[in-house]
C-alpha positions as a LaTeX table, in Angstrom:
\begin{tabular}{lrrr}
\hline
Residue & $x$ (\AA) & $y$ (\AA) & $z$ (\AA) \\
\hline
Met1 & 84.75 & $-19.02$ & $-131.71$ \\
Gly2 & 87.55 & $-16.44$ & $-131.54$ \\
Ser3 & 87.64 & $-13.29$ & $-133.65$ \\
Ser4 & 89.92 & $-14.95$ & $-136.25$ \\
Thr5 & 87.99 & $-18.21$ & $-136.59$ \\
Leu6 & 84.44 & $-19.10$ & $-137.56$ \\
Val7 & 82.44 & $-22.34$ & $-137.53$ \\
Leu8 & 80.48 & $-22.90$ & $-140.75$ \\
Asp9 & 77.59 & $-25.36$ & $-140.92$ \\
Asp10 & 76.89 & $-26.82$ & $-144.37$ \\
Thr11 & 73.83 & $-29.11$ & $-144.02$ \\
Glu12 & 74.93 & $-30.23$ & $-140.53$ \\
Arg13 & 78.59 & $-30.69$ & $-141.51$ \\
Trp14 & 80.77 & $-28.40$ & $-139.40$ \\
Thr15 & 84.02 & $-26.77$ & $-140.56$ \\
Leu16 & 86.30 & $-24.45$ & $-138.59$ \\
Val17 & 87.72 & $-21.71$ & $-140.82$ \\
Glu18 & 90.66 & $-19.42$ & $-140.03$ \\
Leu19 & 89.51 & $-16.08$ & $-141.39$ \\
Asp20 & 92.89 & $-14.35$ & $-141.62$ \\
Ala21 & 94.49 & $-17.11$ & $-143.69$ \\
Gly22 & 91.31 & $-18.30$ & $-145.39$ \\
Arg23 & 91.91 & $-21.96$ & $-144.64$ \\
Ser24 & 90.10 & $-24.78$ & $-142.85$ \\
Leu25 & 91.51 & $-25.88$ & $-139.49$ \\
Trp26 & 89.30 & $-28.98$ & $-139.29$ \\
Gly27 & 86.21 & $-30.48$ & $-140.83$ \\
Pro28 & 83.80 & $-31.08$ & $-142.29$ \\
Val29 & 82.44 & $-33.28$ & $-139.50$ \\
Asn30 & 78.85 & $-34.42$ & $-138.95$ \\
Phe31 & 77.48 & $-32.78$ & $-135.80$ \\
Gly32 & 73.85 & $-31.89$ & $-136.44$ \\
Ala33 & 72.43 & $-28.41$ & $-136.95$ \\
Ser34 & 74.63 & $-25.68$ & $-135.47$ \\
Arg35 & 71.62 & $-23.61$ & $-134.33$ \\
Leu36 & 70.62 & $-26.50$ & $-132.03$ \\
Ala37 & 74.04 & $-27.07$ & $-130.43$ \\
Arg38 & 75.00 & $-25.66$ & $-127.02$ \\
Leu39 & 78.42 & $-24.81$ & $-125.62$ \\
Gly40 & 78.85 & $-26.50$ & $-122.25$ \\
Asp41 & 80.78 & $-25.50$ & $-119.15$ \\
Asp42 & 83.37 & $-28.10$ & $-120.18$ \\
Gly43 & 84.26 & $-26.11$ & $-123.32$ \\
Leu44 & 82.65 & $-28.71$ & $-125.61$ \\
Tyr45 & 79.68 & $-28.28$ & $-127.92$ \\
Trp46 & 76.79 & $-30.71$ & $-127.27$ \\
Asn47 & 74.09 & $-31.79$ & $-129.69$ \\
Tyr48 & 71.71 & $-34.57$ & $-130.67$ \\
Val49 & 73.29 & $-35.96$ & $-133.84$ \\
Pro50 & 71.37 & $-38.09$ & $-136.36$ \\
Ile51 & 72.70 & $-41.54$ & $-137.28$ \\
Pro52 & 71.23 & $-43.97$ & $-139.83$ \\
Asp53 & 68.89 & $-45.67$ & $-137.33$ \\
Gly54 & 68.25 & $-42.97$ & $-134.74$ \\
Gln55 & 70.23 & $-40.33$ & $-132.86$ \\
Val56 & 73.03 & $-40.02$ & $-130.36$ \\
Leu57 & 73.93 & $-37.43$ & $-127.75$ \\
Ala58 & 77.42 & $-36.26$ & $-128.74$ \\
Ser59 & 80.09 & $-33.68$ & $-127.93$ \\
Leu60 & 82.46 & $-31.80$ & $-130.23$ \\
Asp61 & 85.86 & $-30.39$ & $-129.22$ \\
Pro62 & 86.11 & $-27.00$ & $-130.99$ \\
Gly63 & 89.89 & $-27.11$ & $-130.79$ \\
Ser64 & 90.36 & $-30.39$ & $-132.66$ \\
Gly65 & 87.01 & $-31.06$ & $-134.30$ \\
Glu66 & 86.82 & $-34.46$ & $-132.56$ \\
Val67 & 83.27 & $-35.77$ & $-132.08$ \\
Arg68 & 82.52 & $-38.24$ & $-129.27$ \\
Ala69 & 79.17 & $-40.02$ & $-129.05$ \\
Ala70 & 78.10 & $-40.38$ & $-125.43$ \\
Gly71 & 75.34 & $-42.86$ & $-126.29$ \\
Arg72 & 72.13 & $-43.52$ & $-128.16$ \\
Cys73 & 68.91 & $-41.73$ & $-127.23$ \\
Glu74 & 65.46 & $-43.19$ & $-127.81$ \\
Arg75 & 64.00 & $-39.76$ & $-128.59$ \\
Trp76 & 65.17 & $-36.69$ & $-130.47$ \\
Gly77 & 66.09 & $-33.80$ & $-128.18$ \\
Gln78 & 67.48 & $-30.31$ & $-127.83$ \\
Val79 & 70.40 & $-29.64$ & $-125.47$ \\
Leu80 & 69.69 & $-26.80$ & $-123.02$ \\
Arg81 & 72.73 & $-26.90$ & $-120.71$ \\
Ala82 & 75.82 & $-29.06$ & $-120.20$ \\
Gly83 & 78.01 & $-29.13$ & $-117.09$ \\
Ser84 & 78.98 & $-31.06$ & $-113.96$ \\
Gly85 & 79.09 & $-34.32$ & $-115.89$ \\
Ala86 & 75.50 & $-34.12$ & $-117.11$ \\
Val87 & 73.46 & $-32.69$ & $-119.98$ \\
Leu88 & 70.02 & $-31.10$ & $-119.54$ \\
Ala89 & 67.83 & $-31.51$ & $-122.62$ \\
Leu90 & 64.27 & $-31.10$ & $-123.82$ \\
Glu91 & 62.74 & $-34.11$ & $-125.56$ \\
Gly92 & 59.25 & $-33.20$ & $-126.77$ \\
Thr93 & 57.62 & $-31.79$ & $-123.63$ \\
Gln94 & 59.89 & $-33.76$ & $-121.30$ \\
Leu95 & 62.83 & $-32.26$ & $-119.44$ \\
Val96 & 65.62 & $-34.85$ & $-119.28$ \\
Arg97 & 68.96 & $-34.94$ & $-117.48$ \\
Arg98 & 71.44 & $-37.38$ & $-119.06$ \\
Asp99 & 74.87 & $-38.60$ & $-118.03$ \\
Ala100 & 77.50 & $-36.88$ & $-120.19$ \\
Arg101 & 79.59 & $-40.07$ & $-120.44$ \\
Thr102 & 76.90 & $-42.59$ & $-121.34$ \\
Ala103 & 73.77 & $-40.54$ & $-122.25$ \\
Gly104 & 71.90 & $-42.59$ & $-119.63$ \\
Val105 & 68.81 & $-40.94$ & $-118.13$ \\
Leu106 & 69.40 & $-39.53$ & $-114.62$ \\
Trp107 & 65.86 & $-38.17$ & $-114.34$ \\
Arg108 & 62.94 & $-37.24$ & $-116.58$ \\
Lys109 & 59.87 & $-35.06$ & $-116.00$ \\
Val110 & 56.96 & $-33.80$ & $-118.11$ \\
Leu111 & 56.55 & $-30.02$ & $-118.27$ \\
Pro112 & 52.97 & $-28.96$ & $-117.37$ \\
Leu113 & 52.72 & $-26.08$ & $-119.87$ \\
Gly114 & 49.01 & $-26.12$ & $-120.71$ \\
Pro115 & 45.59 & $-27.00$ & $-119.30$ \\
Ala116 & 45.16 & $-30.68$ & $-118.46$ \\
Gly117 & 45.08 & $-32.80$ & $-121.58$ \\
Glu118 & 45.82 & $-29.93$ & $-123.98$ \\
Pro119 & 48.71 & $-30.81$ & $-126.35$ \\
Val120 & 51.47 & $-28.23$ & $-126.73$ \\
Val121 & 54.34 & $-27.86$ & $-129.19$ \\
Ile122 & 57.61 & $-26.36$ & $-127.96$ \\
Asp123 & 60.15 & $-24.52$ & $-130.10$ \\
Ala124 & 63.06 & $-26.27$ & $-128.38$ \\
Ser125 & 65.74 & $-24.34$ & $-130.27$ \\
Gly126 & 64.47 & $-21.13$ & $-128.67$ \\
Cys127 & 64.60 & $-22.34$ & $-125.04$ \\
Leu128 & 66.70 & $-20.25$ & $-122.65$ \\
Met129 & 68.17 & $-20.95$ & $-119.23$ \\
Ala130 & 67.27 & $-17.71$ & $-117.44$ \\
Gly131 & 65.13 & $-16.14$ & $-114.75$ \\
Pro132 & 63.50 & $-18.81$ & $-112.56$ \\
Gly133 & 65.14 & $-21.69$ & $-114.43$ \\
Leu134 & 63.94 & $-22.33$ & $-117.98$ \\
Ile135 & 62.08 & $-20.10$ & $-120.46$ \\
Val136 & 60.16 & $-22.10$ & $-123.04$ \\
Pro137 & 58.60 & $-20.82$ & $-126.30$ \\
Val138 & 55.25 & $-22.60$ & $-126.79$ \\
Val139 & 54.12 & $-22.51$ & $-130.42$ \\
Asn140 & 51.08 & $-20.25$ & $-131.05$ \\
Arg141 & 50.98 & $-19.24$ & $-127.40$ \\
Gly142 & 54.07 & $-17.34$ & $-126.24$ \\
Leu143 & 56.72 & $-17.78$ & $-123.54$ \\
Val144 & 56.32 & $-19.85$ & $-120.39$ \\
Ala145 & 58.93 & $-19.80$ & $-117.60$ \\
Val146 & 59.32 & $-22.82$ & $-115.34$ \\
Asp147 & 61.41 & $-23.35$ & $-112.22$ \\
Asp148 & 63.94 & $-26.11$ & $-111.54$ \\
Ala149 & 61.10 & $-28.41$ & $-110.50$ \\
Gly150 & 59.38 & $-27.93$ & $-113.87$ \\
Gln151 & 56.48 & $-25.86$ & $-112.46$ \\
Pro152 & 55.24 & $-22.77$ & $-114.39$ \\
Val153 & 56.22 & $-19.41$ & $-112.86$ \\
Trp154 & 55.02 & $-16.87$ & $-115.45$ \\
Ala155 & 53.61 & $-16.71$ & $-118.96$ \\
Leu156 & 53.83 & $-14.04$ & $-121.67$ \\
Pro157 & 51.07 & $-14.41$ & $-124.30$ \\
Leu158 & 52.37 & $-13.64$ & $-127.80$ \\
Gly159 & 49.86 & $-15.46$ & $-129.99$ \\
Asp160 & 51.41 & $-16.91$ & $-133.13$ \\
Ala161 & 54.18 & $-14.27$ & $-133.36$ \\
Val162 & 57.68 & $-15.73$ & $-133.71$ \\
Phe163 & 60.46 & $-13.83$ & $-131.92$ \\
Ser164 & 64.22 & $-14.16$ & $-132.01$ \\
Val165 & 65.56 & $-13.70$ & $-128.48$ \\
Ala166 & 68.89 & $-12.52$ & $-127.05$ \\
Leu167 & 69.50 & $-12.76$ & $-123.29$ \\
Val168 & 71.61 & $-10.07$ & $-121.62$ \\
Gly169 & 71.77 & $-10.32$ & $-117.84$ \\
Asp170 & 68.18 & $-10.65$ & $-116.64$ \\
Val171 & 66.65 & $-9.02$ & $-119.74$ \\
Leu172 & 65.24 & $-10.76$ & $-122.81$ \\
His173 & 65.68 & $-8.74$ & $-126.01$ \\
Met174 & 62.98 & $-10.08$ & $-128.36$ \\
Val175 & 62.55 & $-9.08$ & $-132.00$ \\
Ser176 & 60.05 & $-10.12$ & $-134.65$ \\
Pro177 & 59.10 & $-8.55$ & $-138.00$ \\
Arg178 & 56.49 & $-6.47$ & $-136.16$ \\
Arg179 & 57.70 & $-5.83$ & $-132.61$ \\
Tyr180 & 60.77 & $-5.44$ & $-130.41$ \\
Leu181 & 60.25 & $-6.21$ & $-126.72$ \\
Gln182 & 62.40 & $-5.90$ & $-123.62$ \\
Val183 & 61.20 & $-8.45$ & $-121.08$ \\
Ser184 & 62.32 & $-9.18$ & $-117.50$ \\
Ala185 & 63.48 & $-12.81$ & $-117.37$ \\
Pro186 & 62.64 & $-13.28$ & $-113.64$ \\
Thr187 & 59.07 & $-11.92$ & $-113.91$ \\
Gly188 & 58.01 & $-11.92$ & $-117.57$ \\
Arg189 & 57.11 & $-8.22$ & $-117.33$ \\
Val190 & 57.47 & $-6.15$ & $-120.52$ \\
Leu191 & 59.97 & $-3.35$ & $-119.83$ \\
Gly192 & 59.80 & $-1.61$ & $-123.21$ \\
Glu193 & 58.79 & $-2.09$ & $-126.81$ \\
Leu194 & 59.11 & $-0.72$ & $-130.35$ \\
Asp195 & 56.95 & $-1.02$ & $-133.46$ \\
Met196 & 59.33 & $-2.73$ & $-135.93$ \\
Asp197 & 56.63 & $-2.79$ & $-138.61$ \\
Arg198 & 56.59 & 1.00 & $-138.61$ \\
Ser199 & 60.40 & 1.30 & $-138.51$ \\
Phe200 & 60.86 & $-0.92$ & $-141.57$ \\
Gly201 & 57.59 & $-0.28$ & $-143.39$ \\
Gly202 & 56.61 & $-3.95$ & $-143.26$ \\
Glu203 & 59.82 & $-5.00$ & $-145.02$ \\
Leu204 & 61.11 & $-7.51$ & $-142.43$ \\
Arg205 & 60.53 & $-11.25$ & $-142.90$ \\
Gln206 & 61.20 & $-14.01$ & $-140.34$ \\
Val207 & 63.76 & $-12.23$ & $-138.15$ \\
His208 & 66.45 & $-14.42$ & $-136.58$ \\
Ser209 & 69.88 & $-14.44$ & $-134.89$ \\
Ala210 & 69.24 & $-11.67$ & $-132.37$ \\
Ala211 & 72.44 & $-10.69$ & $-130.53$ \\
Val212 & 73.35 & $-7.70$ & $-128.34$ \\
Trp213 & 76.73 & $-5.98$ & $-128.38$ \\
Gly214 & 77.74 & $-2.49$ & $-127.24$ \\
Gly215 & 74.22 & $-1.20$ & $-126.69$ \\
Met216 & 72.99 & $-2.45$ & $-130.08$ \\
Leu217 & 70.76 & $-5.37$ & $-130.99$ \\
Phe218 & 71.81 & $-7.06$ & $-134.23$ \\
Ala219 & 69.62 & $-9.42$ & $-136.24$ \\
Ala220 & 68.94 & $-10.63$ & $-139.77$ \\
Asp221 & 65.87 & $-11.63$ & $-141.70$ \\
Leu222 & 65.01 & $-14.19$ & $-144.36$ \\
Ser223 & 65.45 & $-11.75$ & $-147.25$ \\
Gly224 & 69.11 & $-11.08$ & $-146.35$ \\
Leu225 & 68.69 & $-7.81$ & $-144.48$ \\
Val226 & 71.09 & $-7.36$ & $-141.53$ \\
Phe227 & 70.27 & $-4.51$ & $-139.15$ \\
Gly228 & 71.31 & $-2.90$ & $-135.88$ \\
Leu229 & 68.83 & $-1.45$ & $-133.39$ \\
Asp230 & 70.16 & 1.18 & $-130.96$ \\
Leu231 & 68.74 & 0.13 & $-127.61$ \\
Ser232 & 69.06 & 3.62 & $-126.07$ \\
Ser233 & 67.33 & 5.64 & $-128.78$ \\
Arg234 & 65.13 & 2.73 & $-129.97$ \\
Ser235 & 66.08 & 3.62 & $-133.54$ \\
Ile236 & 67.60 & 1.64 & $-136.41$ \\
Gly237 & 71.33 & 2.40 & $-136.39$ \\
Trp238 & 72.30 & 0.78 & $-139.68$ \\
Thr239 & 71.28 & $-1.81$ & $-142.25$ \\
Phe240 & 73.08 & $-4.01$ & $-144.77$ \\
Arg241 & 71.61 & $-6.02$ & $-147.63$ \\
Ala242 & 73.32 & $-9.36$ & $-148.37$ \\
Arg243 & 73.53 & $-10.63$ & $-151.95$ \\
Ala244 & 71.28 & $-13.60$ & $-151.20$ \\
Arg245 & 68.70 & $-14.82$ & $-148.70$ \\
Met246 & 69.80 & $-15.42$ & $-145.12$ \\
Pro247 & 67.51 & $-17.88$ & $-143.30$ \\
Ala248 & 67.89 & $-19.03$ & $-139.69$ \\
Gly249 & 70.23 & $-21.79$ & $-140.89$ \\
Cys250 & 72.76 & $-19.04$ & $-141.67$ \\
Pro251 & 72.95 & $-17.36$ & $-138.23$ \\
Leu252 & 74.87 & $-14.22$ & $-137.30$ \\
Ala253 & 77.88 & $-14.46$ & $-135.00$ \\
Val254 & 78.97 & $-11.59$ & $-132.73$ \\
Cys255 & 82.35 & $-11.88$ & $-131.02$ \\
Glu256 & 84.92 & $-9.41$ & $-129.68$ \\
Gly257 & 83.54 & $-6.40$ & $-131.53$ \\
Gln258 & 82.99 & $-8.14$ & $-134.85$ \\
Leu259 & 79.80 & $-9.28$ & $-136.59$ \\
Trp260 & 79.86 & $-12.17$ & $-139.08$ \\
Ala261 & 77.12 & $-13.36$ & $-141.39$ \\
Met262 & 76.76 & $-15.89$ & $-144.20$ \\
Asp263 & 74.11 & $-16.10$ & $-146.91$ \\
Leu264 & 72.73 & $-19.12$ & $-148.76$ \\
Thr265 & 75.33 & $-18.86$ & $-151.54$ \\
Gly266 & 78.16 & $-19.24$ & $-149.00$ \\
Asp267 & 79.29 & $-15.61$ & $-149.12$ \\
Val268 & 80.64 & $-14.52$ & $-145.69$ \\
Tyr269 & 80.33 & $-10.90$ & $-144.53$ \\
Gly270 & 82.37 & $-9.35$ & $-141.72$ \\
Phe271 & 81.68 & $-6.07$ & $-139.90$ \\
Thr272 & 83.60 & $-4.14$ & $-137.25$ \\
Leu273 & 81.18 & $-2.94$ & $-134.58$ \\
\hline
\end{tabular}
């Protein structure tokens, strides 16, 4: 949102808060987990929203807080991109394009991400539209990039390491408790790296919410540590310790030169970058 407003997600109930006046503009409204929602080209947020007997594909107007259900979906999914009257989503290992008005299936294809017959698990919330088409995190394997036809283009083995990823142009900025990587989105080639374990002495735990602003990569970890990594010098520029834990459900927000964070107790922190 804008620099004076912030969307808060309290167990999948969204509220828009005006920071200057300290008041709610709308909400709470049920709209699923905020970390799974995507902002579409139409200016609406899109998400798979749970209902008592299943799930619906729905949109949320950030100006009014109005939620509109496009239609029921037979499987749970993760929205990847919304625009031109359609929503592209990942449902299990299937790439699905649905009509934005009705949620009807326009086409569906299975992604061939592993050897024939080998089951794979995808971290759908970490998927990115970049490089050749779609970059998919495969659990316990690494990243796999596929083109618009769903065919693999490149793979980056990472084992069981879990990275938080920020995309800037054609570069993936990837950070985990042990490593920071710069990776070319079109080719999967590693452009640079840093030993995060050495920089923090093994202190980091489950890093999340990677975001890049002004030559710095910002992220937080489970313990409540917020930090900035200078991308030029590859050094830690600053750190801040929140009063409570800060899991992935409490993501950072970077907008117009400001950094916002919230911990598990509901305390909100604001920083000028």
